[in-house]
Coordinates of C-alpha atoms in Angstrom, one line a residue:
X200 CA 18.5 103.5 68.2
X201 CA 19.1 105.5 71.4
X202 CA 20.6 108.3 69.1
X203 CA 17.8 108.2 66.6
X204 CA 15.1 108.9 69.4
X205 CA 17.1 111.9 71.0
X206 CA 17.5 113.6 67.5
X207 CA 13.8 112.9 66.6
X208 CA 12.5 114.2 70.0
X209 CA 15.0 117.1 70.1
X210 CA 14.2 118.1 66.5
X211 CA 10.4 118.0 66.7
X212 CA 9.4 119.1 70.3
X213 CA 6.0 120.3 69.4
X214 CA 4.5 117.5 67.5
X215 CA 3.0 114.6 69.7
X216 CA 4.5 111.5 68.7
X217 CA 4.4 107.8 69.7
X218 CA 7.5 105.5 69.7
X219 CA 7.0 101.9 69.7
X220 CA 10.0 100.0 70.4
X221 CA 10.3 96.2 71.2
X222 CA 13.4 94.8 73.3
X223 CA 13.6 91.2 72.8
X224 CA 14.6 88.9 75.6
X225 CA 15.3 85.2 75.4
X226 CA 11.7 83.9 76.0
X227 CA 9.4 87.1 75.1
X228 CA 9.6 90.4 73.6
X229 CA 8.5 93.8 75.7
X230 CA 6.6 96.4 74.2
X231 CA 7.6 100.1 75.5
X232 CA 5.5 103.0 74.6
X233 CA 7.1 106.5 75.2
X234 CA 5.1 109.7 74.5
X235 CA 6.8 113.1 74.3
X236 CA 4.4 115.8 75.4
X237 CA 4.1 119.1 73.1
X238 CA 6.8 121.7 74.1
X239 CA 8.2 119.0 76.5
X240 CA 12.1 119.8 76.9
X241 CA 12.8 116.5 78.4
X242 CA 14.4 113.6 76.4
X243 CA 13.6 110.3 77.6
X244 CA 16.5 108.1 78.0
X245 CA 16.3 104.8 76.2
X246 CA 18.7 103.3 78.5
X247 CA 16.3 103.9 81.3
X248 CA 13.6 102.0 79.6
X249 CA 16.1 99.0 78.7
X250 CA 16.7 99.0 82.7
X251 CA 13.1 98.9 83.9
X252 CA 12.0 96.5 81.0
X253 CA 14.5 93.8 82.6
X254 CA 13.3 94.7 86.1
X255 CA 16.2 96.4 87.3
X256 CA 16.1 98.8 90.3
X257 CA 19.4 100.4 89.6
X258 CA 19.9 103.7 87.8
X259 CA 21.8 103.4 84.5
X260 CA 25.5 103.9 84.9
X261 CA 26.6 107.4 84.5
X262 CA 29.4 108.4 81.5
X263 CA 32.8 107.3 82.0
X264 CA 34.5 110.5 81.6
X265 CA 32.4 111.9 84.3
X266 CA 32.9 109.0 86.8
X267 CA 36.4 109.2 86.0
X268 CA 36.4 113.0 86.7
X269 CA 34.8 112.5 89.9
X270 CA 37.2 109.8 90.9
X271 CA 40.3 111.7 90.3
X272 CA 38.9 114.9 92.1
X273 CA 40.7 115.5 95.4
X274 CA 39.3 117.8 98.1
X275 CA 41.2 121.2 98.6
X276 CA 42.3 120.0 101.9
X277 CA 43.9 116.9 100.9
X278 CA 45.6 118.8 98.1
X279 CA 47.1 121.5 100.6
X280 CA 47.9 118.9 103.2
X281 CA 49.9 117.1 100.6
X282 CA 51.7 120.2 99.7
X283 CA 52.5 121.2 103.3
X284 CA 53.8 117.7 104.0
X285 CA 56.0 117.8 100.9
X286 CA 57.3 121.4 102.0
X287 CA 57.9 120.0 105.7
X288 CA 59.6 116.8 104.4
X289 CA 62.0 119.1 102.3
X290 CA 62.8 121.6 105.0
X291 CA 63.5 118.8 107.5
X292 CA 66.1 117.3 105.1
X293 CA 67.6 120.4 104.5
X294 CA 68.1 120.8 108.2
X295 CA 69.4 117.4 108.5
X296 CA 71.6 117.8 105.6
X297 CA 72.9 121.2 107.2
X298 CA 73.9 119.2 110.6
X299 CA 75.5 116.2 108.7
X300 CA 77.5 118.4 106.3
X301 CA 75.7 117.0 103.0
X302 CA 73.8 118.2 100.2
X303 CA 70.1 118.9 101.1
X304 CA 67.3 118.4 99.0
X305 CA 66.4 122.3 98.7
X306 CA 69.9 122.9 97.7
X307 CA 69.7 120.2 95.1
X308 CA 66.4 121.7 94.0
X309 CA 68.1 125.1 93.5
X310 CA 70.9 123.8 91.5
X311 CA 68.2 122.1 89.1
X312 CA 66.8 125.6 88.6
X313 CA 70.0 127.9 88.7
X314 CA 73.3 125.8 89.0
X315 CA 74.5 122.5 87.9
X316 CA 71.9 119.7 88.6
X317 CA 72.8 116.6 90.3
X318 CA 70.9 114.5 87.9
X319 CA 70.3 114.9 84.2
X320 CA 67.9 112.1 83.9
X321 CA 65.5 112.7 86.8
X322 CA 64.4 116.3 85.7
X323 CA 63.6 115.4 82.2
X324 CA 61.8 111.9 83.3
X325 CA 59.4 114.0 85.7
X326 CA 59.1 116.5 83.1
X327 CA 57.9 114.1 80.4
X328 CA 55.6 112.4 82.8
X329 CA 54.0 115.9 83.3
X330 CA 53.4 116.4 79.6
X331 CA 51.2 113.4 79.5
X332 CA 48.4 115.4 80.7
X333 CA 48.4 118.4 78.3
X334 CA 47.4 118.9 74.9
X335 CA 49.7 118.4 71.9
X336 CA 50.3 121.9 71.0
X337 CA 51.2 122.6 74.6
X338 CA 53.4 119.6 74.7
X339 CA 55.4 120.9 71.8
X340 CA 55.7 124.4 73.1
X341 CA 56.9 123.3 76.6
X342 CA 59.4 120.8 74.9
X343 CA 60.8 123.5 72.8
X344 CA 61.0 126.0 75.8
X345 CA 62.8 123.0 77.9
X346 CA 65.5 122.1 75.3
X347 CA 66.0 126.0 74.6
X348 CA 66.7 126.8 78.4
X349 CA 68.9 123.8 78.6
X350 CA 71.1 125.1 75.6
X351 CA 71.2 128.3 77.3
X352 CA 72.4 126.7 80.6
X353 CA 75.0 124.2 78.6
X354 CA 76.5 127.4 77.1
X355 CA 77.1 129.1 80.1
X356 CA 78.8 126.1 81.9
X357 CA 81.0 125.5 79.0
X358 CA 81.8 129.0 79.0
X359 CA 82.9 128.8 82.8
X360 CA 84.6 125.4 82.4
X361 CA 82.2 123.6 84.2
X362 CA 81.2 119.8 83.5
X363 CA 78.6 119.3 80.9
X364 CA 75.1 118.2 82.0
X365 CA 71.4 119.1 81.5
X366 CA 68.2 119.4 83.9
X367 CA 67.6 123.1 84.3
X368 CA 65.4 123.4 81.2
X369 CA 62.8 120.9 82.2
X370 CA 62.8 121.9 86.0
X371 CA 62.0 125.5 84.9
X372 CA 59.2 124.6 82.5
X373 CA 57.9 122.4 84.5
X374 CA 57.3 124.8 87.4
X375 CA 55.8 127.4 84.9
X376 CA 53.6 125.0 83.2
X377 CA 52.3 124.3 86.9
X378 CA 51.5 127.8 87.6
X379 CA 49.8 128.3 84.3
X380 CA 47.6 125.4 84.7
X381 CA 46.4 126.4 88.2
X382 CA 45.8 130.1 87.4
X383 CA 44.6 130.1 83.8
X384 CA 43.1 126.7 82.8
X385 CA 39.8 125.4 84.3
X386 CA 37.5 122.2 84.4
X387 CA 39.1 118.6 83.3
X388 CA 41.8 120.1 81.4
X389 CA 42.9 121.8 84.7
X390 CA 42.5 118.9 86.8
X391 CA 44.2 116.6 84.3
X392 CA 47.2 118.9 83.7
X393 CA 47.7 119.3 87.6
X394 CA 47.2 115.7 88.1
X395 CA 50.2 114.5 85.9
X396 CA 52.2 117.7 87.0
X397 CA 52.0 116.7 90.4
X398 CA 53.1 113.1 89.7
X399 CA 56.0 114.4 87.7
X400 CA 57.1 116.8 90.4
X401 CA 56.7 114.2 93.0
X402 CA 59.2 111.9 91.4
X403 CA 61.7 114.7 91.1
X404 CA 61.2 115.6 94.9
X405 CA 61.0 111.9 96.1
X406 CA 64.4 111.6 94.4
X407 CA 65.8 114.6 96.5
X408 CA 64.6 113.3 99.5
X409 CA 66.0 109.7 98.9
X410 CA 69.5 111.4 98.3
X411 CA 69.5 112.8 101.5
X412 CA 68.2 109.8 103.0
X413 CA 71.3 107.9 101.9
X414 CA 73.6 110.3 103.4
X415 CA 71.6 109.9 106.8
X416 CA 72.0 106.0 106.4
X417 CA 75.8 106.4 106.3
X418 CA 75.7 108.9 109.2
X419 CA 73.5 107.0 111.3
X420 CA 74.8 103.5 110.7
X421 CA 78.6 103.2 111.6
X422 CA 78.5 99.3 111.4
X423 CA 77.4 97.3 108.3
X424 CA 76.2 93.6 108.1
X425 CA 78.2 92.7 105.0
X426 CA 79.8 89.6 106.7
X427 CA 76.4 88.3 107.5
X428 CA 75.0 88.5 104.1
X429 CA 78.3 87.3 102.2
X430 CA 77.7 84.1 104.3
X431 CA 74.1 83.7 103.8
X432 CA 74.6 84.4 100.0
X433 CA 76.8 81.2 99.9
X434 CA 73.5 79.3 100.2
X435 CA 72.5 80.9 96.8
X436 CA 76.2 80.1 95.2
X437 CA 77.6 83.4 96.0
X438 CA 75.9 84.8 92.7
X439 CA 77.8 88.4 93.2
X440 CA 81.1 86.6 92.6
X441 CA 80.1 84.3 89.7
X442 CA 78.3 87.5 87.7
X443 CA 80.9 89.7 88.5
X444 CA 83.8 87.4 87.3
X445 CA 81.6 86.7 84.2
X446 CA 81.0 90.2 83.4
X447 CA 84.8 90.9 83.8
X448 CA 85.5 88.2 81.0
X449 CA 82.8 89.5 78.8
X450 CA 84.5 92.6 78.0
X451 CA 83.6 96.4 78.0
X452 CA 80.7 96.5 75.6
X453 CA 78.4 94.1 77.9
X454 CA 79.8 95.8 80.9
X455 CA 78.9 99.2 79.4
X456 CA 75.5 97.8 78.3
X457 CA 74.5 96.6 81.8
X458 CA 75.9 99.6 83.4
X459 CA 74.0 102.1 81.2
X460 CA 70.9 100.0 82.0
X461 CA 71.5 99.9 85.7
X462 CA 71.9 103.9 86.0
X463 CA 69.2 104.9 83.4
X464 CA 66.2 103.0 84.8
X465 CA 64.2 106.2 84.9
X466 CA 64.2 106.0 81.0
X467 CA 62.5 102.8 80.8
X468 CA 60.1 103.7 83.6
X469 CA 58.8 106.8 81.8
X470 CA 58.4 104.7 78.5
X471 CA 56.1 102.5 80.3
X472 CA 54.3 105.1 82.4
X473 CA 53.6 107.1 79.1
X474 CA 52.3 104.1 77.3
X475 CA 50.0 103.7 80.8
X476 CA 48.8 107.3 80.6
X477 CA 48.5 108.1 77.2
X478 CA 44.8 108.5 77.3
X479 CA 44.5 110.6 80.3
X480 CA 43.6 114.0 78.2
X481 CA 40.4 112.1 77.1
X482 CA 39.5 111.2 80.7
X483 CA 40.7 107.4 80.4
X484 CA 42.7 107.2 83.7
X485 CA 43.8 103.9 84.6
X486 CA 43.2 102.6 88.0
X487 CA 46.7 101.7 88.8
X488 CA 49.9 102.4 87.1
X489 CA 53.6 102.1 87.4
X490 CA 54.4 105.4 88.9
X491 CA 52.3 104.7 91.9
X492 CA 54.3 101.4 92.6
X493 CA 57.6 103.1 92.1
X494 CA 56.8 105.9 94.5
X495 CA 55.5 103.2 97.2
X496 CA 58.9 101.3 96.8
X497 CA 60.9 104.4 97.2
X498 CA 58.8 105.2 100.2
X499 CA 59.3 102.0 102.0
X500 CA 62.3 100.3 100.8
X501 CA 64.8 102.6 102.1
X502 CA 63.3 102.6 105.8
X503 CA 65.1 99.1 105.7
X504 CA 68.4 100.7 104.8
X505 CA 68.9 101.6 108.5
X506 CA 67.5 98.5 109.9
X507 CA 69.7 96.4 108.0
X508 CA 72.7 98.2 106.9
X509 CA 74.7 96.8 104.1
X510 CA 77.3 98.5 101.3
X511 CA 77.9 95.8 98.9
X512 CA 80.8 93.2 97.8
X513 CA 82.6 96.0 95.9
X514 CA 82.9 97.8 99.0
X515 CA 83.2 95.3 101.7
X516 CA 85.5 92.9 99.7
X517 CA 86.6 94.8 96.8
X518 CA 89.2 97.6 95.9
X519 CA 86.8 100.4 96.0
X520 CA 86.5 100.0 100.0
X521 CA 89.3 102.5 100.2
X522 CA 90.8 100.6 102.9
X523 CA 87.6 99.8 104.8
X524 CA 87.0 96.2 103.1
X525 CA 87.5 93.0 105.0
X526 CA 89.7 91.8 102.0
X527 CA 90.4 92.6 98.2
X528 CA 88.8 89.4 96.9
X529 CA 85.6 90.3 94.8
X530 CA 85.1 89.1 92.0
X531 CA 87.7 86.4 91.8
X532 CA 88.0 84.7 95.1
X533 CA 85.3 83.7 97.7
X534 CA 86.5 84.7 101.2
X535 CA 87.4 81.7 103.3
X536 CA 84.8 80.6 105.8
X537 CA 85.4 82.6 109.2
X538 CA 85.2 80.8 112.5
X539 CA 82.6 83.5 113.7
X540 CA 80.7 86.3 112.0
X541 CA 80.2 89.9 113.5
X542 CA 79.4 93.4 111.9
X543 CA 82.3 95.8 110.4
X544 CA 82.7 99.4 110.7
X545 CA 82.6 101.6 107.5
X546 CA 83.1 105.1 106.7
X547 CA 80.4 107.9 107.1
X548 CA 79.8 108.7 103.5
X549 CA 78.8 105.4 101.9
X550 CA 75.2 104.8 101.6
X551 CA 74.0 101.7 103.2
X552 CA 71.4 100.8 100.5
X553 CA 71.7 97.3 99.6
X554 CA 69.0 95.2 101.3
X555 CA 66.6 95.2 99.7
X556 CA 67.6 96.0 96.3
X557 CA 65.4 98.6 95.0
X558 CA 66.8 98.4 91.4
X559 CA 65.5 94.9 91.4
X560 CA 62.2 95.8 92.9
X561 CA 62.0 98.7 90.5
X562 CA 62.9 96.7 87.1
X563 CA 60.7 94.0 88.4
X564 CA 57.9 96.4 88.7
X565 CA 58.6 97.9 85.2
X566 CA 58.5 94.0 83.7
X567 CA 55.2 93.4 85.6
X568 CA 53.5 96.8 84.2
X569 CA 54.8 96.2 80.6
X570 CA 53.0 92.6 80.3
X571 CA 49.7 94.2 79.2
X572 CA 51.4 96.3 76.5
X573 CA 52.5 95.7 73.1
X574 CA 55.2 93.3 71.9
X575 CA 57.9 96.2 71.8
X576 CA 57.0 97.2 75.5
X577 CA 56.9 93.5 76.7
X578 CA 60.3 92.8 75.3
X579 CA 61.9 96.1 76.3
X580 CA 60.5 95.2 79.9
X581 CA 62.2 91.9 79.9
X582 CA 65.4 93.4 78.4
X583 CA 65.5 95.9 81.2
X584 CA 64.8 93.3 84.1
X585 CA 67.4 90.9 82.8
X586 CA 70.3 93.6 82.2
X587 CA 69.3 95.1 85.9
X588 CA 69.7 91.9 87.4
X589 CA 73.0 91.2 86.0
X590 CA 74.0 94.6 86.8
X591 CA 73.2 94.6 90.4
X592 CA 75.2 91.6 90.8
X593 CA 78.0 91.9 88.3
X594 CA 78.8 95.5 89.3
X595 CA 79.2 94.4 93.0
X596 CA 76.5 96.7 93.9
X597 CA 74.2 93.8 95.9
X598 CA 74.4 90.4 97.1
X599 CA 72.2 87.8 95.9
X600 CA 69.8 87.9 98.8
X601 CA 69.4 91.5 98.3
X602 CA 67.7 90.6 95.0
X603 CA 65.5 88.2 96.6
X604 CA 64.2 90.6 99.4
X605 CA 63.7 93.3 96.5
X606 CA 61.9 90.8 94.4
X607 CA 59.5 90.0 97.5
X608 CA 59.2 93.6 98.2
X609 CA 57.9 94.3 94.8
X610 CA 55.5 91.7 94.6
X611 CA 54.1 92.5 97.9
X612 CA 53.4 96.2 97.3
X613 CA 52.2 95.6 93.8
X614 CA 49.8 93.2 95.1
X615 CA 48.5 95.7 97.6
X616 CA 48.0 98.4 95.0
X617 CA 46.9 96.3 92.1
X618 CA 43.2 96.4 90.9
X619 CA 41.8 98.6 93.9
X620 CA 38.4 98.1 92.6
X621 CA 38.7 94.4 93.7
X622 CA 39.2 95.1 97.3
X623 CA 40.8 93.1 100.1
X624 CA 39.5 89.6 98.9
X625 CA 41.2 86.1 100.1
X626 CA 43.3 86.3 96.9
X627 CA 44.9 89.6 97.5
X628 CA 45.4 89.0 101.5
X629 CA 47.1 85.6 100.6
X630 CA 49.7 87.1 98.4
X631 CA 50.4 90.0 100.6
X632 CA 50.8 87.7 103.5
X633 CA 53.1 85.7 101.6
X634 CA 55.2 88.6 100.3
X635 CA 55.8 89.8 104.0
X636 CA 56.5 86.5 105.1
X637 CA 58.9 86.2 102.2
X638 CA 60.8 89.6 103.0
X639 CA 60.9 89.2 106.6
X640 CA 62.1 85.4 106.6
X641 CA 64.9 86.5 104.4
X642 CA 66.3 89.2 106.6
X643 CA 65.7 87.0 109.6
X644 CA 67.8 84.0 108.2
X645 CA 70.6 86.4 106.9
X646 CA 70.9 88.1 110.5
X647 CA 70.4 85.3 112.7
X648 CA 71.3 82.0 110.6
X649 CA 74.1 83.1 108.2
X650 CA 76.8 80.9 109.7
X651 CA 74.4 77.9 109.2
X652 CA 73.5 79.0 105.9
X653 CA 77.0 79.2 104.6
X654 CA 77.8 75.7 106.2
X655 CA 74.4 74.0 104.8
X656 CA 74.1 75.7 101.5
X657 CA 71.9 73.3 99.7
X658 CA 68.8 73.1 102.1
X659 CA 68.7 77.1 102.7
X660 CA 69.2 77.6 99.0
X661 CA 66.3 75.5 98.1
X662 CA 64.1 77.0 100.9
X663 CA 64.8 80.5 99.9
X664 CA 64.6 80.0 96.0
X665 CA 61.5 78.0 96.8
X666 CA 59.3 80.5 98.9
X667 CA 60.4 83.0 96.3
X668 CA 59.0 80.7 93.4
X669 CA 55.9 80.1 95.5
X670 CA 55.4 84.0 95.9
X671 CA 55.7 84.4 92.1
X672 CA 53.2 81.5 91.3
X673 CA 50.7 82.9 93.7
X674 CA 51.1 86.2 92.5
X675 CA 50.8 85.3 88.8
X676 CA 47.7 83.3 89.4
X677 CA 46.1 86.1 91.6
X678 CA 46.5 88.8 89.0
X679 CA 47.2 87.4 85.6
X680 CA 46.0 83.8 85.0
X681 CA 42.7 83.6 83.4
X682 CA 39.7 83.2 85.9
X683 CA 37.0 80.7 85.7
X684 CA 33.9 82.2 84.1
X685 CA 31.8 81.3 87.4
X686 CA 34.5 83.3 89.6
X687 CA 34.0 86.2 87.3
X688 CA 30.3 86.1 87.3
X689 CA 30.4 85.8 91.3
X690 CA 32.5 89.0 91.5
X691 CA 30.1 90.8 88.9
X692 CA 27.3 89.8 91.3
X693 CA 29.1 91.1 94.2
X694 CA 29.9 94.6 92.8
X695 CA 26.2 94.8 91.5
X696 CA 24.9 94.3 94.9
X697 CA 27.4 96.6 96.5
X698 CA 26.3 99.6 93.9
X699 CA 22.7 98.8 94.9

């Protein structure tokens, strides 16, 4: 009916016409007359009449596309401030890398442009993420250009006898695409493209900064707390030893699968992110998506690497310790219970990146964000989470309590970021507070109650797994469980009042 009234008023602007429309309510009908004056260019919006007929004092909602566009528009000061902060962090990281004789982020970035990229997956992951915000024609052209450039660099490296890798093409094309979008495009097309390009570039740059941060953890923490974690992990049954031994018995195929899943986590993350952001070119931006959680986890999690430095069982209790290990017993034999516990020295090049397990946190975030997707995405998220948990323990990279801390960190950050329109209501505050208490409680217990946890494993194990289970249940009830109709109605009324 709305389209019909619009069409009639636009096609016959000079002829007076009275349109009588009836809007039926539960108890009565309301007659509304609308007269369009001759030669008038104004078109009456029937939606306004509907709001008036129901006695609403609020104006009709604006179009979703315009509303989303305004929500995604950033002030120039914010944009330039973000660029300045990124440059400052990269320069600071490079200076620190020069001081500690490590590979700096700017040097690593330069290798992505003109040398041998350190990672073949990350440039392509960031590039594919950026392509979500451009049209199909631009997408195909950019992909073809990136593949062609990568083939040229592969041929040059093969001729020089250097190792095979890829990553130059997507980095170069991503930069060119950012310049073209900033200088030649305009409007919503330019804004959407620059938004997704910024997400892809931020993913790449965050990886570069994360690499130098791992070197900083090794340089700044000569002592590690693995003896504490190994003792505390007995409350969970020493799962790193159990899974590691089982993975050795399983043979090379399962080992190869979980190893590939462990190191190629960005592949699954990009699949989920592409599904979530698939409608951005039409203005349909999700209020929350996986990339936000990934970036915040990568920003907050590594801070604890210098607060709680741990290298992992394969290094502290296995052959890969290169002479720094306490004993060569992983994964076949759990060490004997010591009379006392203290930190142990380790080399200055091994990252202290175990507590919390960010691989667990990222895989859990991927699993959570895949729950709203189709069947294949949900099964894929489940597969990636299970394989990641097996790999973190079976490859000797983490202890069991590392996984508990990583899961608690993920649920806490996801709860803080999820559904921003909801605000900080009681439910969000409850799950975030419980997540922080779980995370801090695990670290405090490991550091100060490691020996009691080893000598009394059952009560401590029940307590740790119980609080993690409670956190998971509260998280599910807060964000996924069906809510009662009266609660939904109450929240809708609150939103309406705030808009007024």
